[in-house]
């Protein structure tokens, strides 16, 4: 969990909910508050219809867990989002929090990706990667031990073959985003406030979902049940 930053107020809430301290460092400088969020608030994201929405509108009036994925052909991202799809909306509503996925493909890929993963929460794309860049998301792989992810089921061979098959059989032969771009996870809002930020060092360095949900008071989710998704 190196690289994860959480504000003291959110850590206090986590201790009240779980009885444990949040295993992350206290942020300093611009990431402890509004400047970084304000820098990206007016940048646009696109919904599945291609409609532009200011990124800041997604968390201006509410608290949101925002997951930036690498690209929609990445089998690791696919399997991670399959588990995000298992989070009951009622759990999020109880905690008064919204779940949002951000990709970096054309908006045309949103609907097929949601059908593929079974994901029904909010999702947008940043095709120019302007928000990724402003937030300091890494590009390229950093060699670091990320351990075994509880969300990834495929090995690198089978996962890569499936990704390649989806690329060559899709209506547009593209990688649905920059293959070198890494993602990350944030907790934002209400207002231009960043409470938590984790920038992935490599494709396996994403945050375990329950550890993020715990920070916003969302109940533990059992990710062992099988999803009803299409495997190709």
mmCIF file of C-alpha atoms in Angstrom:
data_model
loop_
_atom_site.group_PDB
_atom_site.id
_atom_site.type_symbol
_atom_site.label_atom_id
_atom_site.label_comp_id
_atom_site.label_asym_id
_atom_site.label_seq_id
_atom_site.Cartn_x
_atom_site.Cartn_y
_atom_site.Cartn_z
ATOM 1 C CA UNK A 1 0.000 0.000 0.000
ATOM 2 C CA UNK A 2 2.897 2.304 -0.487
ATOM 3 C CA UNK A 3 1.857 5.461 -2.237
ATOM 4 C CA UNK A 4 -1.585 5.561 -0.655
ATOM 5 C CA UNK A 5 -2.516 8.769 1.153
ATOM 6 C CA UNK A 6 -5.476 9.394 3.423
ATOM 7 C CA UNK A 7 -6.577 12.438 5.337
ATOM 8 C CA UNK A 8 -6.704 12.343 9.167
ATOM 9 C CA UNK A 9 -10.477 12.910 9.349
ATOM 10 C CA UNK A 10 -11.187 9.928 7.132
ATOM 11 C CA UNK A 11 -8.765 7.790 9.113
ATOM 12 C CA UNK A 12 -10.660 8.724 12.281
ATOM 13 C CA UNK A 13 -13.945 7.666 10.697
ATOM 14 C CA UNK A 14 -12.353 4.360 9.681
ATOM 15 C CA UNK A 15 -11.218 3.721 13.242
ATOM 16 C CA UNK A 16 -14.759 4.365 14.483
ATOM 17 C CA UNK A 17 -16.250 1.990 11.907
ATOM 18 C CA UNK A 18 -13.733 -0.858 12.068
ATOM 19 C CA UNK A 19 -11.786 -0.394 15.270
ATOM 20 C CA UNK A 20 -8.543 -0.281 13.247
ATOM 21 C CA UNK A 21 -6.410 2.578 12.034
ATOM 22 C CA UNK A 22 -6.186 3.134 8.301
ATOM 23 C CA UNK A 23 -2.807 1.746 7.129
ATOM 24 C CA UNK A 24 -1.753 4.816 5.162
ATOM 25 C CA UNK A 25 0.280 7.964 5.646
ATOM 26 C CA UNK A 26 -1.156 11.389 6.331
ATOM 27 C CA UNK A 27 -0.944 13.537 3.189
ATOM 28 C CA UNK A 28 0.968 16.764 3.053
ATOM 29 C CA UNK A 29 1.228 19.661 0.624
ATOM 30 C CA UNK A 30 -1.446 20.196 -2.034
ATOM 31 C CA UNK A 31 -2.844 16.670 -1.765
ATOM 32 C CA UNK A 32 -4.129 17.269 1.761
ATOM 33 C CA UNK A 33 -6.992 19.363 0.439
ATOM 34 C CA UNK A 34 -8.425 21.230 -2.461
ATOM 35 C CA UNK A 35 -5.748 22.359 -4.969
ATOM 36 C CA UNK A 36 -5.290 19.032 -6.757
ATOM 37 C CA UNK A 37 -9.044 18.350 -6.937
ATOM 38 C CA UNK A 38 -9.666 21.903 -8.132
ATOM 39 C CA UNK A 39 -7.078 21.414 -10.881
ATOM 40 C CA UNK A 40 -9.068 18.543 -12.382
ATOM 41 C CA UNK A 41 -12.613 19.628 -11.500
ATOM 42 C CA UNK A 42 -13.335 21.416 -14.777
ATOM 43 C CA UNK A 43 -11.710 18.831 -17.026
ATOM 44 C CA UNK A 44 -14.288 16.818 -18.984
ATOM 45 C CA UNK A 45 -15.191 13.162 -18.866
ATOM 46 C CA UNK A 46 -17.577 11.478 -21.304
ATOM 47 C CA UNK A 47 -20.505 9.213 -20.509
ATOM 48 C CA UNK A 48 -21.681 6.265 -22.601
ATOM 49 C CA UNK A 49 -23.565 8.567 -24.978
ATOM 50 C CA UNK A 50 -20.564 10.850 -25.521
ATOM 51 C CA UNK A 51 -21.978 13.654 -23.369
ATOM 52 C CA UNK A 52 -19.318 15.786 -21.668
ATOM 53 C CA UNK A 53 -19.513 16.153 -17.894
ATOM 54 C CA UNK A 54 -17.073 18.192 -15.765
ATOM 55 C CA UNK A 55 -15.152 15.735 -13.618
ATOM 56 C CA UNK A 56 -15.826 17.850 -10.543
ATOM 57 C CA UNK A 57 -19.586 17.475 -11.024
ATOM 58 C CA UNK A 58 -19.213 13.797 -10.130
ATOM 59 C CA UNK A 59 -18.228 14.599 -6.535
ATOM 60 C CA UNK A 60 -19.224 18.242 -5.960
ATOM 61 C CA UNK A 61 -22.348 17.375 -3.967
ATOM 62 C CA UNK A 62 -21.476 13.877 -2.802
ATOM 63 C CA UNK A 63 -18.723 11.589 -1.631
ATOM 64 C CA UNK A 64 -17.364 9.257 -4.289
ATOM 65 C CA UNK A 65 -14.957 6.354 -4.623
ATOM 66 C CA UNK A 66 -13.373 6.867 -8.050
ATOM 67 C CA UNK A 67 -11.411 4.033 -9.658
ATOM 68 C CA UNK A 68 -9.217 4.849 -12.664
ATOM 69 C CA UNK A 69 -8.508 1.726 -14.718
ATOM 70 C CA UNK A 70 -5.647 1.112 -17.140
ATOM 71 C CA UNK A 71 -7.616 0.342 -20.297
ATOM 72 C CA UNK A 72 -10.734 -1.656 -21.135
ATOM 73 C CA UNK A 73 -8.853 -4.492 -22.873
ATOM 74 C CA UNK A 74 -6.681 -5.134 -19.801
ATOM 75 C CA UNK A 75 -7.778 -8.499 -18.379
ATOM 76 C CA UNK A 76 -6.709 -7.377 -14.892
ATOM 77 C CA UNK A 77 -8.931 -4.292 -15.132
ATOM 78 C CA UNK A 78 -11.770 -6.437 -16.454
ATOM 79 C CA UNK A 79 -11.585 -8.849 -13.524
ATOM 80 C CA UNK A 80 -11.196 -6.027 -10.994
ATOM 81 C CA UNK A 81 -14.284 -4.274 -12.393
ATOM 82 C CA UNK A 82 -16.166 -7.586 -12.331
ATOM 83 C CA UNK A 83 -15.661 -7.502 -8.567
ATOM 84 C CA UNK A 84 -16.640 -3.825 -8.342
ATOM 85 C CA UNK A 85 -19.866 -4.915 -10.050
ATOM 86 C CA UNK A 86 -20.609 -7.206 -7.098
ATOM 87 C CA UNK A 87 -20.888 -4.290 -4.641
ATOM 88 C CA UNK A 88 -24.622 -3.991 -3.839
ATOM 89 C CA UNK A 89 -26.013 -0.540 -4.516
ATOM 90 C CA UNK A 90 -27.793 -0.785 -1.173
ATOM 91 C CA UNK A 91 -24.404 -0.971 0.606
ATOM 92 C CA UNK A 92 -23.288 2.241 -1.103
ATOM 93 C CA UNK A 93 -26.584 3.969 -0.372
ATOM 94 C CA UNK A 94 -26.337 3.075 3.330
ATOM 95 C CA UNK A 95 -22.948 4.807 3.487
ATOM 96 C CA UNK A 96 -24.085 7.698 1.247
ATOM 97 C CA UNK A 97 -21.250 7.108 -1.207
ATOM 98 C CA UNK A 98 -21.089 6.726 -4.994
ATOM 99 C CA UNK A 99 -18.871 4.334 -6.948
ATOM 100 C CA UNK A 100 -17.410 5.588 -10.235
ATOM 101 C CA UNK A 101 -15.074 3.953 -12.760
ATOM 102 C CA UNK A 102 -13.019 6.103 -15.133
ATOM 103 C CA UNK A 103 -11.441 4.606 -18.259
ATOM 104 C CA UNK A 104 -9.348 6.215 -20.986
ATOM 105 C CA UNK A 105 -10.883 4.775 -24.161
ATOM 106 C CA UNK A 106 -13.387 6.197 -26.599
ATOM 107 C CA UNK A 107 -16.851 6.453 -25.064
ATOM 108 C CA UNK A 108 -18.041 3.876 -27.628
ATOM 109 C CA UNK A 109 -16.351 1.176 -25.546
ATOM 110 C CA UNK A 110 -18.253 1.922 -22.320
ATOM 111 C CA UNK A 111 -21.426 -0.042 -23.036
ATOM 112 C CA UNK A 112 -19.655 -3.207 -24.299
ATOM 113 C CA UNK A 113 -17.314 -3.111 -21.291
ATOM 114 C CA UNK A 114 -20.243 -2.854 -18.877
ATOM 115 C CA UNK A 115 -21.991 -5.779 -20.572
ATOM 116 C CA UNK A 116 -18.788 -7.796 -20.412
ATOM 117 C CA UNK A 117 -18.181 -7.154 -16.702
ATOM 118 C CA UNK A 118 -21.744 -6.863 -15.401
ATOM 119 C CA UNK A 119 -20.866 -3.407 -14.041
ATOM 120 C CA UNK A 120 -23.915 -1.182 -13.480
ATOM 121 C CA UNK A 121 -22.552 1.650 -11.336
ATOM 122 C CA UNK A 122 -21.387 4.956 -12.826
ATOM 123 C CA UNK A 123 -18.691 4.927 -15.501
ATOM 124 C CA UNK A 124 -17.040 7.591 -17.678
ATOM 125 C CA UNK A 125 -13.958 7.961 -19.863
ATOM 126 C CA UNK A 126 -11.105 10.454 -20.101
ATOM 127 C CA UNK A 127 -9.909 9.677 -23.655
ATOM 128 C CA UNK A 128 -7.198 12.358 -23.670
ATOM 129 C CA UNK A 129 -5.934 11.173 -20.249
ATOM 130 C CA UNK A 130 -5.848 14.771 -19.037
ATOM 131 C CA UNK A 131 -7.192 13.855 -15.589
ATOM 132 C CA UNK A 132 -4.850 10.873 -15.320
ATOM 133 C CA UNK A 133 -1.925 13.228 -16.025
ATOM 134 C CA UNK A 134 -3.040 15.988 -13.635
ATOM 135 C CA UNK A 135 -3.541 13.455 -10.839
ATOM 136 C CA UNK A 136 -0.059 12.073 -11.408
ATOM 137 C CA UNK A 137 -1.130 8.597 -12.489
ATOM 138 C CA UNK A 138 1.919 6.681 -13.641
ATOM 139 C CA UNK A 139 2.670 5.722 -17.207
ATOM 140 C CA UNK A 140 4.798 2.606 -17.606
ATOM 141 C CA UNK A 141 5.388 -0.310 -15.234
ATOM 142 C CA UNK A 142 7.336 0.117 -12.021
ATOM 143 C CA UNK A 143 8.994 -3.066 -10.839
ATOM 144 C CA UNK A 144 7.539 -3.629 -7.404
ATOM 145 C CA UNK A 145 6.085 -6.523 -5.495
ATOM 146 C CA UNK A 146 2.319 -6.072 -5.292
ATOM 147 C CA UNK A 147 1.456 -9.468 -3.832
ATOM 148 C CA UNK A 148 -1.419 -11.629 -4.951
ATOM 149 C CA UNK A 149 -4.605 -9.768 -5.775
ATOM 150 C CA UNK A 150 -7.836 -11.240 -4.393
ATOM 151 C CA UNK A 151 -9.618 -9.894 -7.488
ATOM 152 C CA UNK A 152 -7.558 -11.419 -10.309
ATOM 153 C CA UNK A 153 -8.446 -14.969 -11.330
ATOM 154 C CA UNK A 154 -6.628 -15.419 -14.644
ATOM 155 C CA UNK A 155 -2.930 -16.064 -15.084
ATOM 156 C CA UNK A 156 -0.927 -13.806 -17.385
ATOM 157 C CA UNK A 157 -1.065 -16.223 -20.334
ATOM 158 C CA UNK A 158 -4.794 -16.913 -20.368
ATOM 159 C CA UNK A 159 -5.625 -13.310 -19.503
ATOM 160 C CA UNK A 160 -3.427 -11.897 -22.259
ATOM 161 C CA UNK A 161 -4.867 -14.290 -24.839
ATOM 162 C CA UNK A 162 -8.399 -13.211 -23.952
ATOM 163 C CA UNK A 163 -7.429 -9.544 -24.170
ATOM 164 C CA UNK A 164 -5.867 -10.061 -27.607
ATOM 165 C CA UNK A 165 -8.921 -11.982 -28.810
ATOM 166 C CA UNK A 166 -11.218 -9.164 -27.703
ATOM 167 C CA UNK A 167 -8.990 -6.670 -29.541
ATOM 168 C CA UNK A 168 -8.976 -8.503 -32.876
ATOM 169 C CA UNK A 169 -12.665 -9.479 -32.797
ATOM 170 C CA UNK A 170 -13.983 -6.079 -31.691
ATOM 171 C CA UNK A 171 -15.559 -3.608 -34.124
ATOM 172 C CA UNK A 172 -12.463 -1.378 -33.807
ATOM 173 C CA UNK A 173 -9.023 -2.931 -33.569
ATOM 174 C CA UNK A 174 -7.554 -0.844 -30.780
ATOM 175 C CA UNK A 175 -6.368 -1.281 -27.218
ATOM 176 C CA UNK A 176 -9.233 0.807 -25.836
ATOM 177 C CA UNK A 177 -6.754 3.153 -24.185
ATOM 178 C CA UNK A 178 -2.999 3.620 -23.780
ATOM 179 C CA UNK A 179 -1.567 0.196 -22.752
ATOM 180 C CA UNK A 180 1.224 1.877 -20.763
ATOM 181 C CA UNK A 181 -1.132 3.969 -18.595
ATOM 182 C CA UNK A 182 -1.605 2.896 -14.974
ATOM 183 C CA UNK A 183 -4.657 3.637 -12.872
ATOM 184 C CA UNK A 184 -5.442 4.474 -9.279
ATOM 185 C CA UNK A 185 -8.134 4.996 -6.659
ATOM 186 C CA UNK A 186 -9.406 8.146 -4.969
ATOM 187 C CA UNK A 187 -12.013 9.138 -2.415
ATOM 188 C CA UNK A 188 -13.337 12.599 -3.269
ATOM 189 C CA UNK A 189 -16.000 15.069 -2.195
ATOM 190 C CA UNK A 190 -18.221 16.646 -1.304
ATOM 191 C CA UNK A 191 -16.574 19.680 -2.853
ATOM 192 C CA UNK A 192 -13.010 19.802 -4.140
ATOM 193 C CA UNK A 193 -11.635 17.550 -1.434
ATOM 194 C CA UNK A 194 -9.390 14.532 -1.886
ATOM 195 C CA UNK A 195 -9.566 12.307 1.192
ATOM 196 C CA UNK A 196 -7.556 9.390 -0.176
ATOM 197 C CA UNK A 197 -5.398 8.726 -3.225
ATOM 198 C CA UNK A 198 -3.532 5.639 -4.380
ATOM 199 C CA UNK A 199 -1.589 5.643 -7.648
ATOM 200 C CA UNK A 200 -0.959 2.181 -9.038
ATOM 201 C CA UNK A 201 2.724 1.421 -9.649
ATOM 202 C CA UNK A 202 1.931 -1.402 -12.059
ATOM 203 C CA UNK A 203 -1.011 -3.408 -13.372
ATOM 204 C CA UNK A 204 -1.300 -5.508 -10.191
ATOM 205 C CA UNK A 205 -0.916 -2.652 -7.709
ATOM 206 C CA UNK A 206 -4.610 -1.770 -7.427
ATOM 207 C CA UNK A 207 -6.136 -1.415 -3.965
ATOM 208 C CA UNK A 208 -8.083 -4.358 -2.524
ATOM 209 C CA UNK A 209 -11.685 -3.226 -2.854
ATOM 210 C CA UNK A 210 -12.790 -3.940 0.706
ATOM 211 C CA UNK A 211 -9.912 -1.871 2.103
ATOM 212 C CA UNK A 212 -11.241 1.140 0.176
ATOM 213 C CA UNK A 213 -14.867 0.460 1.075
ATOM 214 C CA UNK A 214 -13.860 0.288 4.734
ATOM 215 C CA UNK A 215 -12.525 3.840 4.540
ATOM 216 C CA UNK A 216 -15.965 5.166 3.550
ATOM 217 C CA UNK A 217 -17.942 2.984 5.937
ATOM 218 C CA UNK A 218 -19.300 0.544 3.349
ATOM 219 C CA UNK A 219 -20.012 -2.976 4.588
ATOM 220 C CA UNK A 220 -17.639 -5.825 3.748
ATOM 221 C CA UNK A 221 -18.449 -7.473 0.407
ATOM 222 C CA UNK A 222 -18.017 -11.179 -0.322
ATOM 223 C CA UNK A 223 -16.187 -11.311 -3.647
ATOM 224 C CA UNK A 224 -16.029 -15.102 -3.783
ATOM 225 C CA UNK A 225 -19.478 -15.525 -5.330
ATOM 226 C CA UNK A 226 -19.372 -16.079 -9.068
ATOM 227 C CA UNK A 227 -20.351 -13.141 -11.305
ATOM 228 C CA UNK A 228 -22.859 -13.496 -14.127
ATOM 229 C CA UNK A 229 -20.600 -12.054 -16.813
ATOM 230 C CA UNK A 230 -19.626 -12.960 -20.343
ATOM 231 C CA UNK A 231 -16.164 -14.520 -20.736
ATOM 232 C CA UNK A 232 -14.581 -14.140 -24.164
#
